PDB file of C-alpha atoms and ligand atoms in Angstrom:
ATOM      1  CA  UNK B   1      -9.527   9.230   4.098  1.00  0.00           C
ATOM      2  CA  UNK B   2      -9.005  12.500   5.770  1.00  0.00           C
ATOM      3  CA  UNK B   3      -8.623  13.395   9.206  1.00  0.00           C
ATOM      4  CA  UNK B   4      -7.991  15.096  12.444  1.00  0.00           C
ATOM      5  CA  UNK B   5      -8.913  18.665  13.061  1.00  0.00           C
ATOM      6  CA  UNK B   6      -8.124  20.248   9.711  1.00  0.00           C
ATOM      7  CA  UNK B   7      -5.202  22.657   9.946  1.00  0.00           C
ATOM      8  CA  UNK B   8      -6.159  26.270   9.445  1.00  0.00           C
ATOM      9  CA  UNK B   9      -5.586  27.614   5.970  1.00  0.00           C
ATOM     10  CA  UNK B  10      -2.849  29.913   7.254  1.00  0.00           C
ATOM     11  CA  UNK B  11      -0.942  26.879   8.539  1.00  0.00           C
ATOM     12  CA  UNK B  12      -0.607  25.196   5.139  1.00  0.00           C
ATOM     13  CA  UNK B  13       3.018  25.212   3.974  1.00  0.00           C
ATOM     14  CA  UNK B  14       3.521  23.806   0.486  1.00  0.00           C
ATOM     15  CA  UNK B  15       7.031  22.529  -0.189  1.00  0.00           C
ATOM     16  CA  UNK B  16       6.449  23.002  -3.931  1.00  0.00           C
ATOM     17  CA  UNK B  17       4.191  24.959  -6.236  1.00  0.00           C
ATOM     18  CA  UNK B  18       4.259  22.118  -8.768  1.00  0.00           C
ATOM     19  CA  UNK B  19       3.298  18.814  -7.151  1.00  0.00           C
ATOM     20  CA  UNK B  20       2.749  17.269 -10.591  1.00  0.00           C
ATOM     21  CA  UNK B  21       5.035  17.386 -13.631  1.00  0.00           C
ATOM     22  CA  UNK B  22       3.650  17.166 -17.149  1.00  0.00           C
ATOM     23  CA  UNK B  23       6.079  15.867 -19.748  1.00  0.00           C
ATOM     24  CA  UNK B  24       5.646  14.521 -23.242  1.00  0.00           C
ATOM     25  CA  UNK B  25       7.644  11.884 -25.060  1.00  0.00           C
ATOM     26  CA  UNK B  26       6.331  11.699 -28.615  1.00  0.00           C
ATOM     27  CA  UNK B  27       2.615  10.823 -28.470  1.00  0.00           C
ATOM     28  CA  UNK B  28       2.832   9.913 -24.773  1.00  0.00           C
ATOM     29  CA  UNK B  29       2.024  12.284 -21.901  1.00  0.00           C
ATOM     30  CA  UNK B  30       3.810  11.481 -18.652  1.00  0.00           C
ATOM     31  CA  UNK B  31       1.941  12.809 -15.643  1.00  0.00           C
ATOM     32  CA  UNK B  32       4.372  12.510 -12.753  1.00  0.00           C
ATOM     33  CA  UNK B  33       3.468  13.034  -9.116  1.00  0.00           C
ATOM     34  CA  UNK B  34       6.342  15.071  -7.748  1.00  0.00           C
ATOM     35  CA  UNK B  35       6.309  15.198  -3.957  1.00  0.00           C
ATOM     36  CA  UNK B  36       9.053  12.604  -3.414  1.00  0.00           C
ATOM     37  CA  UNK B  37       9.932  14.095  -0.031  1.00  0.00           C
ATOM     38  CA  UNK B  38       6.497  12.937   1.159  1.00  0.00           C
ATOM     39  CA  UNK B  39       6.293   9.783  -0.955  1.00  0.00           C
ATOM     40  CA  UNK B  40       3.836  11.551  -3.260  1.00  0.00           C
ATOM     41  CA  UNK B  41       1.177  11.934  -0.587  1.00  0.00           C
ATOM     42  CA  UNK B  42      -1.866  13.428  -2.256  1.00  0.00           C
ATOM     43  CA  UNK B  43      -3.055  16.769  -0.958  1.00  0.00           C
ATOM     44  CA  UNK B  44      -5.715  18.761  -2.818  1.00  0.00           C
ATOM     45  CA  UNK B  45      -2.992  20.796  -4.462  1.00  0.00           C
ATOM     46  CA  UNK B  46      -1.865  17.546  -6.076  1.00  0.00           C
ATOM     47  CA  UNK B  47      -5.281  16.172  -7.018  1.00  0.00           C
ATOM     48  CA  UNK B  48      -6.226  19.430  -8.747  1.00  0.00           C
ATOM     49  CA  UNK B  49      -2.841  19.475 -10.495  1.00  0.00           C
ATOM     50  CA  UNK B  50      -3.447  15.874 -11.600  1.00  0.00           C
ATOM     51  CA  UNK B  51      -6.825  16.890 -12.937  1.00  0.00           C
ATOM     52  CA  UNK B  52      -5.224  19.791 -14.856  1.00  0.00           C
ATOM     53  CA  UNK B  53      -2.677  17.373 -16.315  1.00  0.00           C
ATOM     54  CA  UNK B  54      -5.293  14.818 -17.412  1.00  0.00           C
ATOM     55  CA  UNK B  55      -7.308  17.639 -18.969  1.00  0.00           C
ATOM     56  CA  UNK B  56      -4.253  18.892 -20.810  1.00  0.00           C
ATOM     57  CA  UNK B  57      -3.406  15.427 -22.148  1.00  0.00           C
ATOM     58  CA  UNK B  58      -6.990  14.865 -23.295  1.00  0.00           C
ATOM     59  CA  UNK B  59      -7.147  18.275 -25.000  1.00  0.00           C
ATOM     60  CA  UNK B  60      -3.949  17.697 -26.980  1.00  0.00           C
ATOM     61  CA  UNK B  61      -4.719  15.722 -30.137  1.00  0.00           C
ATOM     62  CA  UNK B  62      -1.022  14.919 -30.443  1.00  0.00           C
ATOM     63  CA  UNK B  63      -1.215  12.836 -27.260  1.00  0.00           C
ATOM     64  CA  UNK B  64      -2.444   9.282 -27.766  1.00  0.00           C
ATOM     65  CA  UNK B  65      -1.566   7.659 -24.429  1.00  0.00           C
ATOM     66  CA  UNK B  66      -1.332   8.920 -20.844  1.00  0.00           C
ATOM     67  CA  UNK B  67       1.104   7.513 -18.276  1.00  0.00           C
ATOM     68  CA  UNK B  68       0.674   8.188 -14.559  1.00  0.00           C
ATOM     69  CA  UNK B  69       3.869   7.831 -12.540  1.00  0.00           C
ATOM     70  CA  UNK B  70       5.412   8.885  -9.234  1.00  0.00           C
ATOM     71  CA  UNK B  71       8.804  10.514  -8.712  1.00  0.00           C
ATOM     72  CA  UNK B  72      11.164   8.916  -6.216  1.00  0.00           C
ATOM     73  CA  UNK B  73      11.208   5.746  -4.194  1.00  0.00           C
ATOM     74  CA  UNK B  74       7.443   5.212  -4.069  1.00  0.00           C
ATOM     75  CA  UNK B  75       4.489   5.614  -6.408  1.00  0.00           C
ATOM     76  CA  UNK B  76       2.227   7.032  -3.700  1.00  0.00           C
ATOM     77  CA  UNK B  77       1.879   6.631   0.042  1.00  0.00           C
ATOM     78  CA  UNK B  78      -1.784   7.660  -0.218  1.00  0.00           C
ATOM     79  CA  UNK B  79      -3.757  10.681   0.808  1.00  0.00           C
ATOM     80  CA  UNK B  80      -1.974  13.398   2.680  1.00  0.00           C
ATOM     81  CA  UNK B  81      -2.772  12.923   6.352  1.00  0.00           C
ATOM     82  CA  UNK B  82       0.157  14.709   7.876  1.00  0.00           C
ATOM     83  CA  UNK B  83       2.566  16.755   5.741  1.00  0.00           C
ATOM     84  CA  UNK B  84       2.973  20.533   6.108  1.00  0.00           C
ATOM     85  CA  UNK B  85       1.169  20.803   2.753  1.00  0.00           C
ATOM     86  CA  UNK B  86      -1.944  19.081   3.994  1.00  0.00           C
ATOM     87  CA  UNK B  87      -4.644  21.410   2.722  1.00  0.00           C
ATOM     88  CA  UNK B  88      -8.019  19.982   3.748  1.00  0.00           C
ATOM     89  CA  UNK B  89      -9.063  23.464   4.922  1.00  0.00           C
ATOM     90  CA  UNK B  90      -8.437  25.120   1.558  1.00  0.00           C
ATOM     91  CA  UNK B  91     -10.962  25.881  -1.164  1.00  0.00           C
ATOM     92  CA  UNK B  92     -10.236  25.084  -4.782  1.00  0.00           C
ATOM     93  CA  UNK B  93     -12.182  25.823  -7.925  1.00  0.00           C
ATOM     94  CA  UNK B  94     -14.197  22.655  -8.195  1.00  0.00           C
ATOM     95  CA  UNK B  95     -14.290  20.407 -11.245  1.00  0.00           C
ATOM     96  CA  UNK B  96     -17.579  18.721 -10.418  1.00  0.00           C
ATOM     97  CA  UNK B  97     -20.870  20.270  -9.460  1.00  0.00           C
ATOM     98  CA  UNK B  98     -20.430  20.257  -5.690  1.00  0.00           C
ATOM     99  CA  UNK B  99     -20.593  23.054  -3.157  1.00  0.00           C
ATOM    100  CA  UNK B 100     -17.454  24.129  -1.325  1.00  0.00           C
ATOM    101  CA  UNK B 101     -16.655  21.916   1.656  1.00  0.00           C
ATOM    102  CA  UNK B 102     -14.755  24.181   4.000  1.00  0.00           C
ATOM    103  CA  UNK B 103     -17.718  25.926   5.640  1.00  0.00           C
ATOM    104  CA  UNK B 104     -19.751  22.747   6.116  1.00  0.00           C
ATOM    105  CA  UNK B 105     -20.340  21.406   9.623  1.00  0.00           C
ATOM    106  CA  UNK B 106     -19.297  18.070  11.067  1.00  0.00           C
ATOM    107  CA  UNK B 107     -19.510  15.040   8.761  1.00  0.00           C
ATOM    108  CA  UNK B 108     -20.797  17.130   5.850  1.00  0.00           C
ATOM    109  CA  UNK B 109     -17.354  18.690   5.395  1.00  0.00           C
ATOM    110  CA  UNK B 110     -15.430  15.519   4.515  1.00  0.00           C
ATOM    111  CA  UNK B 111     -18.454  13.983   2.778  1.00  0.00           C
ATOM    112  CA  UNK B 112     -18.524  16.948   0.403  1.00  0.00           C
ATOM    113  CA  UNK B 113     -14.774  17.230  -0.027  1.00  0.00           C
ATOM    114  CA  UNK B 114     -14.141  13.562  -0.790  1.00  0.00           C
ATOM    115  CA  UNK B 115     -16.961  13.428  -3.350  1.00  0.00           C
ATOM    116  CA  UNK B 116     -14.885  15.905  -5.338  1.00  0.00           C
ATOM    117  CA  UNK B 117     -11.205  15.285  -4.749  1.00  0.00           C
ATOM    118  CA  UNK B 118     -11.256  11.509  -4.308  1.00  0.00           C
ATOM    119  CA  UNK B 119     -14.253   9.622  -5.677  1.00  0.00           C
ATOM    120  CA  UNK B 120     -15.337  12.187  -8.271  1.00  0.00           C
ATOM    121  CA  UNK B 121     -11.916  12.914  -9.730  1.00  0.00           C
ATOM    122  CA  UNK B 122     -10.927   9.241  -9.819  1.00  0.00           C
ATOM    123  CA  UNK B 123     -14.047   8.376 -11.797  1.00  0.00           C
ATOM    124  CA  UNK B 124     -13.362  11.279 -14.137  1.00  0.00           C
ATOM    125  CA  UNK B 125      -9.796  10.121 -14.823  1.00  0.00           C
ATOM    126  CA  UNK B 126     -10.874   6.507 -15.253  1.00  0.00           C
ATOM    127  CA  UNK B 127     -13.222   7.626 -18.023  1.00  0.00           C
ATOM    128  CA  UNK B 128     -10.564   9.612 -19.910  1.00  0.00           C
ATOM    129  CA  UNK B 129     -10.967   8.984 -23.638  1.00  0.00           C
ATOM    130  CA  UNK B 130      -7.348   7.891 -24.088  1.00  0.00           C
ATOM    131  CA  UNK B 131      -5.632   4.769 -22.759  1.00  0.00           C
ATOM    132  CA  UNK B 132      -3.809   5.216 -19.482  1.00  0.00           C
ATOM    133  CA  UNK B 133      -0.945   3.257 -17.910  1.00  0.00           C
ATOM    134  CA  UNK B 134       0.132   3.414 -14.268  1.00  0.00           C
ATOM    135  CA  UNK B 135       3.879   2.963 -13.736  1.00  0.00           C
ATOM    136  CA  UNK B 136       4.124   1.760 -10.145  1.00  0.00           C
ATOM    137  CA  UNK B 137       7.251   1.365  -8.030  1.00  0.00           C
ATOM    138  CA  UNK B 138       7.641   0.899  -4.284  1.00  0.00           C
ATOM    139  CA  UNK B 139       4.604   1.688  -2.160  1.00  0.00           C
ATOM    140  CA  UNK B 140       1.165   1.987  -3.661  1.00  0.00           C
ATOM    141  CA  UNK B 141      -0.853   2.421  -0.516  1.00  0.00           C
ATOM    142  CA  UNK B 142      -4.480   3.399   0.201  1.00  0.00           C
ATOM    143  CA  UNK B 143      -5.101   6.578  -1.827  1.00  0.00           C
ATOM    144  CA  UNK B 144      -2.232   5.430  -4.076  1.00  0.00           C
ATOM    145  CA  UNK B 145      -4.269   2.374  -5.063  1.00  0.00           C
ATOM    146  CA  UNK B 146      -7.007   4.629  -6.364  1.00  0.00           C
ATOM    147  CA  UNK B 147      -4.623   6.286  -8.805  1.00  0.00           C
ATOM    148  CA  UNK B 148      -3.227   3.000 -10.103  1.00  0.00           C
ATOM    149  CA  UNK B 149      -6.698   1.457 -10.372  1.00  0.00           C
ATOM    150  CA  UNK B 150      -8.182   4.246 -12.485  1.00  0.00           C
ATOM    151  CA  UNK B 151      -5.596   3.477 -15.152  1.00  0.00           C
ATOM    152  CA  UNK B 152      -6.371   0.966 -17.905  1.00  0.00           C
ATOM    153  CA  UNK B 153      -3.090  -0.902 -17.482  1.00  0.00           C
ATOM    154  CA  UNK B 154      -0.699  -1.271 -14.561  1.00  0.00           C
ATOM    155  CA  UNK B 155       3.002  -1.973 -14.977  1.00  0.00           C
ATOM    156  CA  UNK B 156       4.784  -2.543 -11.674  1.00  0.00           C
ATOM    157  CA  UNK B 157       8.412  -2.835 -10.696  1.00  0.00           C
ATOM    158  CA  UNK B 158       9.508  -6.009  -8.920  1.00  0.00           C
ATOM    159  CA  UNK B 159       9.649  -4.196  -5.595  1.00  0.00           C
ATOM    160  CA  UNK B 160       6.197  -2.620  -5.845  1.00  0.00           C
ATOM    161  CA  UNK B 161       3.623  -3.486  -3.215  1.00  0.00           C
ATOM    162  CA  UNK B 162      -0.025  -2.684  -2.695  1.00  0.00           C
ATOM    163  CA  UNK B 163      -1.834  -2.128   0.577  1.00  0.00           C
ATOM    164  CA  UNK B 164      -5.017  -0.644   1.999  1.00  0.00           C
ATOM    165  CA  UNK B 165      -4.546  -0.550   5.771  1.00  0.00           C
ATOM    166  CA  UNK B 166      -7.430   1.776   6.647  1.00  0.00           C
ATOM    167  CA  UNK B 167      -9.415  -0.838   8.577  1.00  0.00           C
ATOM    168  CA  UNK B 168      -7.069   0.170  11.399  1.00  0.00           C
ATOM    169  CA  UNK B 169      -8.886   3.513  11.295  1.00  0.00           C
ATOM    170  CA  UNK B 170     -12.204   1.677  11.426  1.00  0.00           C
ATOM    171  CA  UNK B 171     -12.747   2.471   7.732  1.00  0.00           C
ATOM    172  CA  UNK B 172     -13.850  -0.132   5.138  1.00  0.00           C
ATOM    173  CA  UNK B 173     -11.309   0.759   2.429  1.00  0.00           C
ATOM    174  CA  UNK B 174     -10.463   3.937   0.541  1.00  0.00           C
ATOM    175  CA  UNK B 175     -13.049   6.064  -1.239  1.00  0.00           C
ATOM    176  CA  UNK B 176     -12.674   4.576  -4.728  1.00  0.00           C
ATOM    177  CA  UNK B 177     -13.818   1.096  -3.753  1.00  0.00           C
ATOM    178  CA  UNK B 178     -12.521  -1.036  -6.612  1.00  0.00           C
ATOM    179  CA  UNK B 179     -11.004  -3.668  -4.299  1.00  0.00           C
ATOM    180  CA  UNK B 180     -13.568  -6.377  -5.041  1.00  0.00           C
ATOM    181  CA  UNK B 181     -13.316  -5.655  -8.775  1.00  0.00           C
ATOM    182  CA  UNK B 182      -9.531  -5.689  -8.873  1.00  0.00           C
ATOM    183  CA  UNK B 183      -9.312  -8.844  -6.760  1.00  0.00           C
ATOM    184  CA  UNK B 184     -11.517 -11.906  -6.281  1.00  0.00           C
ATOM    185  CA  UNK B 185     -13.904 -11.285  -3.349  1.00  0.00           C
ATOM    186  CA  UNK B 186     -12.176 -13.562  -0.844  1.00  0.00           C
ATOM    187  CA  UNK B 187      -8.791 -12.062  -1.671  1.00  0.00           C
ATOM    188  CA  UNK B 188     -10.281  -8.565  -1.464  1.00  0.00           C
ATOM    189  CA  UNK B 189     -11.537  -9.447   2.017  1.00  0.00           C
ATOM    190  CA  UNK B 190      -8.102 -10.678   3.047  1.00  0.00           C
ATOM    191  CA  UNK B 191      -6.490  -7.566   1.561  1.00  0.00           C
ATOM    192  CA  UNK B 192      -8.856  -5.259   3.461  1.00  0.00           C
ATOM    193  CA  UNK B 193      -9.410  -7.160   6.709  1.00  0.00           C
ATOM    194  CA  UNK B 194      -5.747  -7.886   7.375  1.00  0.00           C
ATOM    195  CA  UNK B 195      -4.523  -4.717   5.682  1.00  0.00           C
ATOM    196  CA  UNK B 196      -1.243  -6.399   4.771  1.00  0.00           C
ATOM    197  CA  UNK B 197       1.076  -5.601   1.901  1.00  0.00           C
ATOM    198  CA  UNK B 198       0.482  -7.487  -1.332  1.00  0.00           C
ATOM    199  CA  UNK B 199       3.539  -7.965  -3.489  1.00  0.00           C
ATOM    200  CA  UNK B 200       3.470  -7.101  -7.188  1.00  0.00           C
ATOM    201  CA  UNK B 201       3.976 -10.803  -7.929  1.00  0.00           C
ATOM    202  CA  UNK B 202       0.861 -11.798  -5.984  1.00  0.00           C
ATOM    203  CA  UNK B 203      -1.131  -8.918  -7.468  1.00  0.00           C
ATOM    204  CA  UNK B 204      -0.172 -10.127 -10.935  1.00  0.00           C
ATOM    205  CA  UNK B 205      -1.580 -13.590 -10.153  1.00  0.00           C
ATOM    206  CA  UNK B 206      -5.018 -12.036  -9.687  1.00  0.00           C
ATOM    207  CA  UNK B 207      -4.764  -9.850 -12.769  1.00  0.00           C
ATOM    208  CA  UNK B 208      -4.428  -6.623 -10.806  1.00  0.00           C
ATOM    209  CA  UNK B 209      -1.065  -5.959 -12.465  1.00  0.00           C
ATOM    210  CA  UNK B 210      -0.422  -6.447 -16.175  1.00  0.00           C
ATOM    211  CA  UNK B 211       3.359  -6.747 -16.153  1.00  0.00           C
ATOM    212  CA  UNK B 212       6.259  -6.754 -13.756  1.00  0.00           C
ATOM    213  CA  UNK B 213       9.592  -5.283 -14.770  1.00  0.00           C
ATOM    214  CA  UNK B 214      12.736  -4.202 -12.978  1.00  0.00           C
ATOM    215  CA  UNK B 215      12.763  -0.808 -11.360  1.00  0.00           C
ATOM    216  CA  UNK B 216      15.615   0.208 -13.645  1.00  0.00           C
ATOM    217  CA  UNK B 217      13.629  -0.556 -16.782  1.00  0.00           C
ATOM    218  CA  UNK B 218      10.185   0.589 -15.570  1.00  0.00           C
ATOM    219  CA  UNK B 219      10.208   3.847 -17.473  1.00  0.00           C
ATOM    220  CA  UNK B 220      11.440   2.435 -20.778  1.00  0.00           C
ATOM    221  CA  UNK B 221       9.113  -0.582 -20.626  1.00  0.00           C
ATOM    222  CA  UNK B 222       6.122   1.661 -19.992  1.00  0.00           C
ATOM    223  CA  UNK B 223       7.135   4.023 -22.775  1.00  0.00           C
ATOM    224  CA  UNK B 224       7.533   1.075 -25.165  1.00  0.00           C
ATOM    225  CA  UNK B 225       4.082  -0.225 -24.240  1.00  0.00           C
ATOM    226  CA  UNK B 226       2.630   3.280 -24.641  1.00  0.00           C
ATOM    227  CA  UNK B 227       4.148   3.593 -28.121  1.00  0.00           C
ATOM    228  CA  UNK B 228       2.539   0.287 -29.141  1.00  0.00           C
ATOM    229  CA  UNK B 229      -0.808   1.631 -27.964  1.00  0.00           C
ATOM    230  CA  UNK B 230      -0.176   4.920 -29.739  1.00  0.00           C
ATOM    231  CA  UNK B 231       0.108   3.041 -33.038  1.00  0.00           C
ATOM    232  CA  UNK B 232      -3.523   1.891 -32.730  1.00  0.00           C
ATOM    233  CA  UNK B 233      -6.393   4.035 -34.010  1.00  0.00           C
ATOM    234  CA  UNK B 234      -7.489   6.716 -31.560  1.00  0.00           C
ATOM    235  CA  UNK B 235     -11.224   6.109 -31.619  1.00  0.00           C
ATOM    236  CA  UNK B 236     -10.713   2.351 -31.491  1.00  0.00           C
ATOM    237  CA  UNK B 237      -8.723   2.724 -28.296  1.00  0.00           C
ATOM    238  CA  UNK B 238     -11.373   4.932 -26.712  1.00  0.00           C
ATOM    239  CA  UNK B 239     -14.247   2.660 -27.699  1.00  0.00           C
ATOM    240  CA  UNK B 240     -12.400  -0.421 -26.496  1.00  0.00           C
ATOM    241  CA  UNK B 241     -11.646   0.904 -23.035  1.00  0.00           C
ATOM    242  CA  UNK B 242     -15.218   2.143 -22.763  1.00  0.00           C
ATOM    243  CA  UNK B 243     -16.505  -1.312 -23.697  1.00  0.00           C
ATOM    244  CA  UNK B 244     -14.569  -2.956 -20.870  1.00  0.00           C
ATOM    245  CA  UNK B 245     -15.464  -0.190 -18.431  1.00  0.00           C
ATOM    246  CA  UNK B 246     -19.090  -0.761 -19.358  1.00  0.00           C
ATOM    247  CA  UNK B 247     -18.783  -4.441 -18.445  1.00  0.00           C
ATOM    248  CA  UNK B 248     -17.560  -3.353 -15.035  1.00  0.00           C
ATOM    249  CA  UNK B 249     -20.569  -1.049 -14.704  1.00  0.00           C
ATOM    250  CA  UNK B 250     -22.869  -3.935 -15.613  1.00  0.00           C
ATOM    251  CA  UNK B 251     -21.230  -5.887 -12.814  1.00  0.00           C
ATOM    252  CA  UNK B 252     -22.230  -3.067 -10.479  1.00  0.00           C
ATOM    253  CA  UNK B 253     -18.971  -1.222  -9.995  1.00  0.00           C
ATOM    254  CA  UNK B 254     -20.482   2.239  -9.749  1.00  0.00           C
ATOM    255  CA  UNK B 255     -23.322   1.309  -7.411  1.00  0.00           C
ATOM    256  CA  UNK B 256     -20.985  -0.796  -5.270  1.00  0.00           C
ATOM    257  CA  UNK B 257     -18.718   2.217  -4.918  1.00  0.00           C
ATOM    258  CA  UNK B 258     -21.619   4.497  -4.071  1.00  0.00           C
ATOM    259  CA  UNK B 259     -22.727   2.102  -1.331  1.00  0.00           C
ATOM    260  CA  UNK B 260     -19.232   1.821   0.109  1.00  0.00           C
ATOM    261  CA  UNK B 261     -18.737   5.608  -0.064  1.00  0.00           C
ATOM    262  CA  UNK B 262     -21.529   5.977   2.459  1.00  0.00           C
ATOM    263  CA  UNK B 263     -20.093   3.291   4.727  1.00  0.00           C
ATOM    264  CA  UNK B 264     -16.728   5.037   4.435  1.00  0.00           C
ATOM    265  CA  UNK B 265     -18.292   8.295   5.631  1.00  0.00           C
ATOM    266  CA  UNK B 266     -20.314   6.618   8.338  1.00  0.00           C
ATOM    267  CA  UNK B 267     -16.924   5.310   9.550  1.00  0.00           C
ATOM    268  CA  UNK B 268     -15.352   8.794   9.400  1.00  0.00           C
ATOM    269  CA  UNK B 269     -18.293  10.125  11.438  1.00  0.00           C
ATOM    270  CA  UNK B 270     -18.082   7.270  13.938  1.00  0.00           C
ATOM    271  CA  UNK B 271     -14.354   7.906  14.343  1.00  0.00           C
ATOM    272  CA  UNK B 272     -15.045  11.560  14.968  1.00  0.00           C
ATOM    273  CA  UNK B 273     -17.765  10.814  17.526  1.00  0.00           C
ATOM    274  CA  UNK B 274     -15.780   8.206  19.431  1.00  0.00           C
ATOM    275  CA  UNK B 275     -12.217   9.560  19.200  1.00  0.00           C
ATOM    276  CA  UNK B 276     -12.598  13.169  18.061  1.00  0.00           C
ATOM    277  CA  UNK B 277     -10.807  12.263  14.829  1.00  0.00           C
ATOM    278  CA  UNK B 278     -12.333  10.995  11.567  1.00  0.00           C
ATOM    279  CA  UNK B 279      -9.404   8.571  11.215  1.00  0.00           C
ATOM    280  CA  UNK B 280     -10.466   6.706  14.347  1.00  0.00           C
ATOM    281  CA  UNK B 281      -7.640   8.098  16.464  1.00  0.00           C
ATOM    282  CA  UNK B 282      -4.900   7.303  13.943  1.00  0.00           C
ATOM    283  CA  UNK B 283      -2.565   9.756  12.245  1.00  0.00           C
ATOM    284  CA  UNK B 284       0.239   9.509   9.687  1.00  0.00           C
ATOM    285  CA  UNK B 285       2.816   8.627  12.358  1.00  0.00           C
ATOM    286  CA  UNK B 286       0.799   5.881  14.018  1.00  0.00           C
ATOM    287  CA  UNK B 287      -0.146   4.358  10.656  1.00  0.00           C
ATOM    288  CA  UNK B 288       3.469   4.278   9.444  1.00  0.00           C
ATOM    289  CA  UNK B 289       4.592   2.706  12.728  1.00  0.00           C
ATOM    290  CA  UNK B 290       1.848   0.050  12.599  1.00  0.00           C
ATOM    291  CA  UNK B 291       2.584  -0.741   8.942  1.00  0.00           C
ATOM    292  CA  UNK B 292       6.281  -1.140   9.602  1.00  0.00           C
ATOM    293  CA  UNK B 293       5.612  -3.376  12.565  1.00  0.00           C
ATOM    294  CA  UNK B 294       3.247  -5.513  10.512  1.00  0.00           C
ATOM    295  CA  UNK B 295       5.771  -5.794   7.672  1.00  0.00           C
ATOM    296  CA  UNK B 296       8.493  -6.817  10.139  1.00  0.00           C
ATOM    297  CA  UNK B 297      10.514  -3.655   9.575  1.00  0.00           C
ATOM    298  CA  UNK B 298      12.004  -1.716  12.419  1.00  0.00           C
TER     299      UNK B 298
HETATM  300 ZN1   ZN A 301     -12.222   9.411   3.485  1.00  0.00          ZN
END
C-alpha cells in the first residue's frame, strides 16, 4: 500500500535514525518498532532496520527466540502513507534480487518496491529459523497485520484490535495476503469487505491470536512464553515451525499471495489512472477520519 506522488528524496525528514530497537533479555531478542509518535508506521527506513534486526537475531547463536513488538500505544498503524519520514522515493541496498524501484515508470515503481519491502521481506522473516512471537497492543492495522502474521505466535493485549481497511482505497487487502489463512474464508471476506476492526477476543476465537493478556503484563507474559520456547532444542524448534509452514504452502499460501499481489497492483494502477493516486484518492488523513467514523469515535 503506497501512494500519492512520492515525495522527493530531499523532502524526507526522519524523526529518528533508529526506528527499530534491538534488545536482548537472556536468550530472547526483542525487536521493537520505535516510531511511537507515528504509531510505528512502517517506512522503508523501518523495514530495512527490521530486516537488520532479524538478521542479527538469526546470526547470534545465543538467541533462541525472537519477539517483535511496538513501542507506545499501538503495535503498528500500517505502512507509512503520510509522515515526514515517508521515504518511498529513496533507494536502499536491497535484500532480495530486485532492481531499484525509484527510476521505474508508472506502475512498475510500486510493483518493484513492494516486492522487496513488503511481500519479500515478510516472507523472509516468516521463514526465520527461530521461533518468533508478536506482542501486539492497540492498533494492528493493514501493514501492521503483516508483521504480526509473519510471527509464529501472537500474544495480544485485551485492547488490541486488527483491521485491514484498504478496500476503501479500492485495494483487495495488504500485500502479504494471509487473511484467508489466518481467518476462515467467510470471516476473511467480512474482515476485508467491511474493513471493520476485529477485537483481540474475536480474533482469538478464530485462532488468529494465541493468547490475550492485560496490557500491563504483555511484556512479561511474552518473555515468559519465550523462555519456555528457549528451553526446547534449537533444531527441533526450527524443524517444527517449518513443518507447519509447509502445511500452509501445501494449502496454497504462497501461490494465493502471488495471485493477490497482482490484483493488489492492478488496484494501485487503477487508482492512479482514475484518481491520480495509487491509493484510490485516499491519504493518511482521510483513512484515519473514515476509520474513526466507522468505529464510532469522534
Ligand atoms: Zn501496495
